[in-house]
mmCIF file of C-alpha atoms in Angstrom:
data_model
loop_
_atom_site.group_PDB
_atom_site.id
_atom_site.type_symbol
_atom_site.label_atom_id
_atom_site.label_comp_id
_atom_site.label_asym_id
_atom_site.label_seq_id
_atom_site.Cartn_x
_atom_site.Cartn_y
_atom_site.Cartn_z
ATOM 1 C CA UNK A 1 -38.477 60.728 20.385
ATOM 2 C CA UNK A 2 -38.486 61.444 24.116
ATOM 3 C CA UNK A 3 -36.713 64.207 25.977
ATOM 4 C CA UNK A 4 -33.098 63.522 26.910
ATOM 5 C CA UNK A 5 -32.549 60.735 24.357
ATOM 6 C CA UNK A 6 -29.961 61.394 21.697
ATOM 7 C CA UNK A 7 -31.137 61.144 18.156
ATOM 8 C CA UNK A 8 -30.755 57.647 16.636
ATOM 9 C CA UNK A 9 -30.351 55.834 19.979
ATOM 10 C CA UNK A 10 -33.429 53.692 19.378
ATOM 11 C CA UNK A 11 -31.831 52.341 16.233
ATOM 12 C CA UNK A 12 -28.462 51.731 17.903
ATOM 13 C CA UNK A 13 -29.836 49.317 20.532
ATOM 14 C CA UNK A 14 -31.465 46.859 18.118
ATOM 15 C CA UNK A 15 -28.371 46.885 15.889
ATOM 16 C CA UNK A 16 -26.168 46.108 18.883
ATOM 17 C CA UNK A 17 -28.420 43.246 19.941
ATOM 18 C CA UNK A 18 -28.517 41.902 16.407
ATOM 19 C CA UNK A 19 -24.736 42.084 16.161
ATOM 20 C CA UNK A 20 -24.318 40.196 19.470
ATOM 21 C CA UNK A 21 -26.841 37.578 18.340
ATOM 22 C CA UNK A 22 -25.013 37.073 15.046
ATOM 23 C CA UNK A 23 -21.675 36.777 16.872
ATOM 24 C CA UNK A 24 -23.129 34.129 19.194
ATOM 25 C CA UNK A 25 -24.592 32.179 16.275
ATOM 26 C CA UNK A 26 -21.264 32.373 14.430
ATOM 27 C CA UNK A 27 -19.358 31.221 17.532
ATOM 28 C CA UNK A 28 -21.725 28.264 18.015
ATOM 29 C CA UNK A 29 -21.444 27.353 14.333
ATOM 30 C CA UNK A 30 -17.646 27.473 14.482
ATOM 31 C CA UNK A 31 -17.697 25.349 17.633
ATOM 32 C CA UNK A 32 -19.946 22.780 15.981
ATOM 33 C CA UNK A 33 -17.670 22.618 12.928
ATOM 34 C CA UNK A 34 -14.627 22.017 15.159
ATOM 35 C CA UNK A 35 -16.542 19.381 17.129
ATOM 36 C CA UNK A 36 -17.695 17.592 13.950
ATOM 37 C CA UNK A 37 -14.161 17.649 12.516
ATOM 38 C CA UNK A 38 -12.746 16.230 15.756
ATOM 39 C CA UNK A 39 -15.317 13.435 15.877
ATOM 40 C CA UNK A 40 -14.644 12.643 12.193
ATOM 41 C CA UNK A 41 -10.891 12.534 12.795
ATOM 42 C CA UNK A 42 -11.280 10.188 15.762
ATOM 43 C CA UNK A 43 -13.647 7.935 13.811
ATOM 44 C CA UNK A 44 -11.316 7.742 10.794
ATOM 45 C CA UNK A 45 -8.315 6.973 13.011
ATOM 46 C CA UNK A 46 -10.193 4.198 14.781
ATOM 47 C CA UNK A 47 -11.618 2.791 11.536
ATOM 48 C CA UNK A 48 -8.188 2.784 9.879
ATOM 49 C CA UNK A 49 -6.774 0.682 12.708
ATOM 50 C CA UNK A 50 -9.693 -1.730 12.474
ATOM 51 C CA UNK A 51 -9.375 -1.975 8.697
ATOM 52 C CA UNK A 52 -5.676 -2.757 8.931
ATOM 53 C CA UNK A 53 -6.426 -5.630 11.290
ATOM 54 C CA UNK A 54 -9.316 -7.076 9.249
ATOM 55 C CA UNK A 55 -8.052 -6.463 5.700
ATOM 56 C CA UNK A 56 -4.538 -7.767 5.359
ATOM 57 C CA UNK A 57 -2.542 -6.972 2.243
ATOM 58 C CA UNK A 58 -2.920 -9.774 -0.318
ATOM 59 C CA UNK A 59 0.583 -9.234 -1.684
ATOM 60 C CA UNK A 60 3.959 -8.162 -0.365
ATOM 61 C CA UNK A 61 5.666 -4.903 0.463
ATOM 62 C CA UNK A 62 8.620 -4.392 -1.881
ATOM 63 C CA UNK A 63 11.373 -1.835 -1.285
ATOM 64 C CA UNK A 64 11.615 0.552 -4.230
ATOM 65 C CA UNK A 65 14.352 2.831 -2.982
ATOM 66 C CA UNK A 66 13.401 4.556 0.235
ATOM 67 C CA UNK A 67 9.864 3.282 0.675
ATOM 68 C CA UNK A 68 7.842 0.133 0.156
ATOM 69 C CA UNK A 69 5.075 -0.438 -2.375
ATOM 70 C CA UNK A 70 2.430 -3.104 -2.026
ATOM 71 C CA UNK A 71 2.769 -5.563 -4.905
ATOM 72 C CA UNK A 72 0.404 -8.429 -5.636
ATOM 73 C CA UNK A 73 1.424 -10.937 -8.317
ATOM 74 C CA UNK A 74 -0.607 -13.896 -9.583
ATOM 75 C CA UNK A 75 -0.181 -16.463 -12.337
ATOM 76 C CA UNK A 76 2.873 -17.631 -14.233
ATOM 77 C CA UNK A 77 4.114 -17.279 -17.747
ATOM 78 C CA UNK A 78 5.054 -14.527 -20.095
ATOM 79 C CA UNK A 79 4.554 -11.723 -20.625
ATOM 80 C CA UNK A 80 4.298 -10.161 -17.196
ATOM 81 C CA UNK A 81 1.440 -7.682 -17.121
ATOM 82 C CA UNK A 82 1.748 -4.784 -14.658
ATOM 83 C CA UNK A 83 -1.534 -3.150 -13.656
ATOM 84 C CA UNK A 84 -1.643 0.337 -12.184
ATOM 85 C CA UNK A 85 -4.781 1.739 -10.614
ATOM 86 C CA UNK A 86 -5.933 5.195 -11.608
ATOM 87 C CA UNK A 87 -6.390 8.297 -9.490
ATOM 88 C CA UNK A 88 -7.437 7.397 -5.939
ATOM 89 C CA UNK A 89 -7.907 3.676 -6.610
ATOM 90 C CA UNK A 90 -5.872 0.805 -5.228
ATOM 91 C CA UNK A 91 -4.648 -2.515 -6.582
ATOM 92 C CA UNK A 92 -7.870 -4.065 -5.263
ATOM 93 C CA UNK A 93 -9.763 -2.385 -8.115
ATOM 94 C CA UNK A 94 -7.996 -4.771 -10.539
ATOM 95 C CA UNK A 95 -8.954 -7.929 -8.640
ATOM 96 C CA UNK A 96 -11.403 -9.381 -11.205
ATOM 97 C CA UNK A 97 -9.294 -8.485 -14.235
ATOM 98 C CA UNK A 98 -6.113 -9.739 -12.569
ATOM 99 C CA UNK A 99 -7.745 -13.086 -11.807
ATOM 100 C CA UNK A 100 -8.841 -13.494 -15.444
ATOM 101 C CA UNK A 101 -5.511 -12.446 -16.960
ATOM 102 C CA UNK A 102 -3.412 -14.637 -14.677
ATOM 103 C CA UNK A 103 -4.560 -17.886 -16.292
ATOM 104 C CA UNK A 104 -1.729 -17.652 -18.849
ATOM 105 C CA UNK A 105 0.354 -14.684 -17.695
ATOM 106 C CA UNK A 106 2.135 -13.371 -14.684
ATOM 107 C CA UNK A 107 0.046 -10.381 -13.584
ATOM 108 C CA UNK A 108 1.166 -7.869 -10.966
ATOM 109 C CA UNK A 109 -0.809 -4.972 -9.542
ATOM 110 C CA UNK A 110 0.603 -2.489 -7.098
ATOM 111 C CA UNK A 111 -0.449 0.429 -4.947
ATOM 112 C CA UNK A 112 1.304 3.730 -5.524
ATOM 113 C CA UNK A 113 2.896 5.517 -2.587
ATOM 114 C CA UNK A 114 0.325 6.771 -0.056
ATOM 115 C CA UNK A 115 -2.419 4.444 -1.334
ATOM 116 C CA UNK A 116 -3.906 1.344 0.287
ATOM 117 C CA UNK A 117 -1.129 -0.868 1.709
ATOM 118 C CA UNK A 118 1.898 1.043 0.373
ATOM 119 C CA UNK A 119 4.109 3.289 2.484
ATOM 120 C CA UNK A 120 3.700 7.055 2.201
ATOM 121 C CA UNK A 121 6.829 7.474 0.082
ATOM 122 C CA UNK A 122 9.561 10.056 0.181
ATOM 123 C CA UNK A 123 8.340 12.819 -2.116
ATOM 124 C CA UNK A 124 4.993 13.120 -3.894
ATOM 125 C CA UNK A 125 5.507 11.834 -7.407
ATOM 126 C CA UNK A 126 3.783 13.361 -10.423
ATOM 127 C CA UNK A 127 1.562 11.129 -12.583
ATOM 128 C CA UNK A 128 4.031 11.095 -15.477
ATOM 129 C CA UNK A 129 6.481 9.120 -13.305
ATOM 130 C CA UNK A 130 4.142 6.103 -13.168
ATOM 131 C CA UNK A 131 5.924 4.281 -16.005
ATOM 132 C CA UNK A 132 9.243 4.761 -14.243
ATOM 133 C CA UNK A 133 7.762 3.477 -10.974
ATOM 134 C CA UNK A 134 6.187 0.485 -12.754
ATOM 135 C CA UNK A 135 9.515 -0.427 -14.347
ATOM 136 C CA UNK A 136 11.356 0.032 -11.063
ATOM 137 C CA UNK A 137 8.803 -2.081 -9.204
ATOM 138 C CA UNK A 138 8.936 -4.834 -11.816
ATOM 139 C CA UNK A 139 12.747 -4.803 -11.879
ATOM 140 C CA UNK A 140 13.054 -5.023 -8.111
ATOM 141 C CA UNK A 141 10.489 -7.824 -7.948
ATOM 142 C CA UNK A 142 12.295 -9.736 -10.659
ATOM 143 C CA UNK A 143 15.593 -9.303 -8.810
ATOM 144 C CA UNK A 144 14.010 -10.525 -5.573
ATOM 145 C CA UNK A 145 12.346 -13.499 -7.329
ATOM 146 C CA UNK A 146 8.875 -12.619 -6.122
ATOM 147 C CA UNK A 147 6.484 -14.883 -7.946
ATOM 148 C CA UNK A 148 3.349 -14.581 -5.797
#
């Protein structure tokens, strides 16, 4: 220790520099995260518009009381089979099965609210309402005479 220097001052300077360095690194990291999120958002927005133009809905939008669900029906006959995709899937996930089943049946697949080609819907619906939605969708389609 030299004369005139308070005790512990040599330790205080490196800690202060280290703290400033860590703050700068944290600020740069936060800035990069915000930048990456912004670029991702812009990309997704642009891609969604492009997808909508290139991948048209194969079925129709059917009003189910306040919002429209995408419904795709193929085949004729009885019984009518209604296919519902699971979790984050869309009606497109049933494409192969729907084609095979529609040789002797009417087969309809639909997208739940907020998925694929369907409207966002009014209120998020819990999974246990899927049977009610399926019945409502089928009933409305039957009333509107939507065959394909």
